[in-house]
XYZ file of C-alpha atoms in Angstrom:
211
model
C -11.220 18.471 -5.225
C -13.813 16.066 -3.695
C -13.532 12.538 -3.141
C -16.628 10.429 -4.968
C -17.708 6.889 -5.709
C -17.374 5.739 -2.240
C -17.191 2.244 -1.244
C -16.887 -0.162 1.234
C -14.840 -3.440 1.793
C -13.825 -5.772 4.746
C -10.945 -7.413 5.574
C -9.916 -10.702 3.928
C -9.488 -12.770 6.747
C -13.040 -14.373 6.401
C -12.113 -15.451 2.569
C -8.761 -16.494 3.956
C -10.497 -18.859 6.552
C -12.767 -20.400 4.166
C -10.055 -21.243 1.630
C -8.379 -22.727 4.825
C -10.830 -25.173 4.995
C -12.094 -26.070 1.460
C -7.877 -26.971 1.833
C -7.916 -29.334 4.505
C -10.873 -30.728 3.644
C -9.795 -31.049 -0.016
C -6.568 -32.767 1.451
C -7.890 -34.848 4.155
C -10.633 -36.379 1.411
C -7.694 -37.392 -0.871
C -5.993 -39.041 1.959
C -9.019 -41.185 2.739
C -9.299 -41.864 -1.386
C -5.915 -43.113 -1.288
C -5.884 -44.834 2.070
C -9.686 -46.900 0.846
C -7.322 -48.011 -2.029
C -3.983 -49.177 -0.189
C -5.968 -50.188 3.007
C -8.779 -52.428 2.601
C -9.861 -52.490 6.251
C -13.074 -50.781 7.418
C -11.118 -49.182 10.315
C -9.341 -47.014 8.287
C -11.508 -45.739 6.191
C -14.112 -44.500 9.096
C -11.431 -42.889 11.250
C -10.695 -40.695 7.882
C -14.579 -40.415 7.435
C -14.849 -38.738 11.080
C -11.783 -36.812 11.189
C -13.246 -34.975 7.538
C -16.589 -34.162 9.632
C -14.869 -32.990 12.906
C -13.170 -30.604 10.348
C -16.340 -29.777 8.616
C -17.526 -28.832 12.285
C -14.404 -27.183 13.810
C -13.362 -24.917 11.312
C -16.564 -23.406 10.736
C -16.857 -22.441 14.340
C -13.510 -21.655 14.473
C -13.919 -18.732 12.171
C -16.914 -17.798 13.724
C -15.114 -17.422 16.931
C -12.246 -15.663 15.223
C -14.847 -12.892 13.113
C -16.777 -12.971 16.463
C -13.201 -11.543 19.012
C -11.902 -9.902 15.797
C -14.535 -8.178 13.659
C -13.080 -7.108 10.350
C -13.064 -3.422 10.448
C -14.545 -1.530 7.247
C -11.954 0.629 4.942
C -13.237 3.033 2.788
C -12.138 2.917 -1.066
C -11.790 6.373 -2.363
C -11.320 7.732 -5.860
C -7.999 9.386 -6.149
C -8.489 13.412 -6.866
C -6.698 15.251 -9.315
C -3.927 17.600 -7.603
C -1.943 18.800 -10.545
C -1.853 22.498 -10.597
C -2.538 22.734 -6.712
C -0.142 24.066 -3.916
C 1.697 20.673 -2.191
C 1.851 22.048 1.198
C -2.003 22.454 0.762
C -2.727 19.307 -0.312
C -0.825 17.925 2.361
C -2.439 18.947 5.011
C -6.362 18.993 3.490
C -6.083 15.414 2.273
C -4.033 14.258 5.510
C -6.914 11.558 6.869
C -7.230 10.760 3.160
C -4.018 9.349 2.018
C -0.101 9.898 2.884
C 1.008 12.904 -0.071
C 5.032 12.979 -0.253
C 7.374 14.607 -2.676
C 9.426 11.622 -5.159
C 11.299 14.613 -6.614
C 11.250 18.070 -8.147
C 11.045 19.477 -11.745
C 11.679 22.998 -13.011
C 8.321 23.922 -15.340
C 7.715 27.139 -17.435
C 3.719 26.152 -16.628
C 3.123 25.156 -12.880
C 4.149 27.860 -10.389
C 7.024 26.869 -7.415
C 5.550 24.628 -4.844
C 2.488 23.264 -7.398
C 2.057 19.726 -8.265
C 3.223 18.684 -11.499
C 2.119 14.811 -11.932
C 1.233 12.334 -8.884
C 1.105 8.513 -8.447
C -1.625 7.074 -8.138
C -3.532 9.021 -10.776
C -6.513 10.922 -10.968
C -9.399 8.301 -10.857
C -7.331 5.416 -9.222
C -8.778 3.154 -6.275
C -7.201 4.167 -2.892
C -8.077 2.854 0.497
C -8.553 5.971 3.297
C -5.626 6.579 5.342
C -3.908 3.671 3.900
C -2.182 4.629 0.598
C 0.381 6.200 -0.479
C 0.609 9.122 -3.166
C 4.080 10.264 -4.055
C 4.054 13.619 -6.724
C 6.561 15.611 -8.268
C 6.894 19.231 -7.283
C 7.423 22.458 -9.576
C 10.875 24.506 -8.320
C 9.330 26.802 -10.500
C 11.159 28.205 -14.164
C 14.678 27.433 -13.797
C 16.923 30.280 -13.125
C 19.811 31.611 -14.185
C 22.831 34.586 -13.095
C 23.359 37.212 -15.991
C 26.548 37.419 -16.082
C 29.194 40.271 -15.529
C 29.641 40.989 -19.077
C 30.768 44.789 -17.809
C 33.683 46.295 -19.867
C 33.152 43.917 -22.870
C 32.184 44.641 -26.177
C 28.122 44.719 -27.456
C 29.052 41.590 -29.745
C 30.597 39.566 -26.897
C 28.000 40.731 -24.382
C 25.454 39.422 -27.100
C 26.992 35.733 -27.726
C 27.084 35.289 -23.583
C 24.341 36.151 -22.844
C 22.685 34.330 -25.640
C 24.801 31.341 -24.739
C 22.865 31.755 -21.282
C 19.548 31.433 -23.148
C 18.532 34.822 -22.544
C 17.502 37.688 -24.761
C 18.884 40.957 -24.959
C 18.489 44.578 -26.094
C 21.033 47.008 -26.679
C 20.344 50.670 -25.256
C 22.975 53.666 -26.085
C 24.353 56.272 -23.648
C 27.375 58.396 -23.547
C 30.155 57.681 -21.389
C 33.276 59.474 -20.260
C 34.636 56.543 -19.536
C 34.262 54.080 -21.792
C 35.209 53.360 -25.475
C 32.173 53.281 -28.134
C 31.448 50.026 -28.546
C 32.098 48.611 -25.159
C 29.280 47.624 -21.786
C 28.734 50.023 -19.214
C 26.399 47.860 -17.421
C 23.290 45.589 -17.433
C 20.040 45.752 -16.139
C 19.059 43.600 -14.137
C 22.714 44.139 -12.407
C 25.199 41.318 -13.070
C 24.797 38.371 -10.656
C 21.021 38.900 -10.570
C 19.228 35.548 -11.281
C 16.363 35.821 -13.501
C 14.036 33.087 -15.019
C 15.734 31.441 -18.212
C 14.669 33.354 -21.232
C 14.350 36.864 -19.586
C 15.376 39.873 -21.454
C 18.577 41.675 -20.374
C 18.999 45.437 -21.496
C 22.796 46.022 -22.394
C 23.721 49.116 -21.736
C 26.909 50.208 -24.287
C 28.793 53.360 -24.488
C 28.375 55.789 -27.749
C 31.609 57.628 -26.971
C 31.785 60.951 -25.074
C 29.452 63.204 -25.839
């Protein structure tokens, strides 16, 4: 998980101070165009005429002065890494001076572990600047769980339907019992209440009658 393709840029403030005066000058040179036409005195038009090359002069060394106090300071562009699969709390920390790493939300998944990163924004390969952006992921809670239920004292064919209703599978073991009918649950295993990942298999345990 190694950053590559590193680059360098600089602040806009430079481009912001040149646009700032290809503006004024642009405006102050249509000013004098339409002042030449409504005013035909010479005055006029070489008052405009000086006030464009004090411009010309004082905005250049304006944003000379300005770069010269305040010297844009370099960022580094990174490529975003790839973090699906990879432990958050790890990622967090390693990449800490690289970008900000926060959870948007959590997903249960059957293929990352609990705690792994499912998807992340920005994506693998994406432009970031160091210590500057964002990333925001979403988090595996793991494969959902779920409670077998007390199904205890019930018959194999009701057992069956709830705990198939649960969306887990089942197999049926026999054993005598003194004290229950054939037919009906003497317990489960895991134990009732127990959560287990969705799909697990619960062994029913049903009486075949006194022996």
């Amino acid at each position: 998980m190694d950053f590559c393709g590193t680059q360098y840029i600089n602040e806009m403030r430079f481009w912001f101070l040149l646009a700032l005066i290809f503006l004024a000058v642009l405006v102050i040179s249509i000013l004098e165009i339409f002042l030449r036409r409504k005013n035909k005195k010479k005055t006029t038009p070489f008052v405009i005429s000086a006030s464009v090359s004090a411009l010309l002069a004082v905005y250049p060394v304006a944003a000379f002065v300005i770069l010269l106090l305040y010297p844009p300071e370099p960022r580094h562009i990174d490529e975003m890494v790839d973090l699906t699969g990879y432990d958050y709390n790890y990622c967090k920390t390693f990449y800490a001076e690289y970008f900000d790493l926060s959870v948007s939300s959590e997903e249960y998944s059957d293929e990352y572990p609990k705690e792994t990163i499912i998807r992340h924004e920005p994506r693998a390969g994406a432009h970031i600047i160091r210590g500057s952006s964002e990333v925001r992921c979403v988090v595996s809670k793991g494969v959902r769980q779920v409670v077998v239920c007390n199904v205890i004292a019930l018959s194999a064919e009701t057992a069956e339907k709830i705990l198939a209703a649960n969306e887990l599978e089942y197999e049926i073991k026999y054993v005598p019992s003194e004290e229950y009918e054939e037919g009906i649950v003497i317990s489960t295993e895991p134990e009732r209440n127990t959560e287990v990942p969705i799909g697990s298999t619960v062994t029913i345990y049903v009486s075949s009658g006194k022996e």
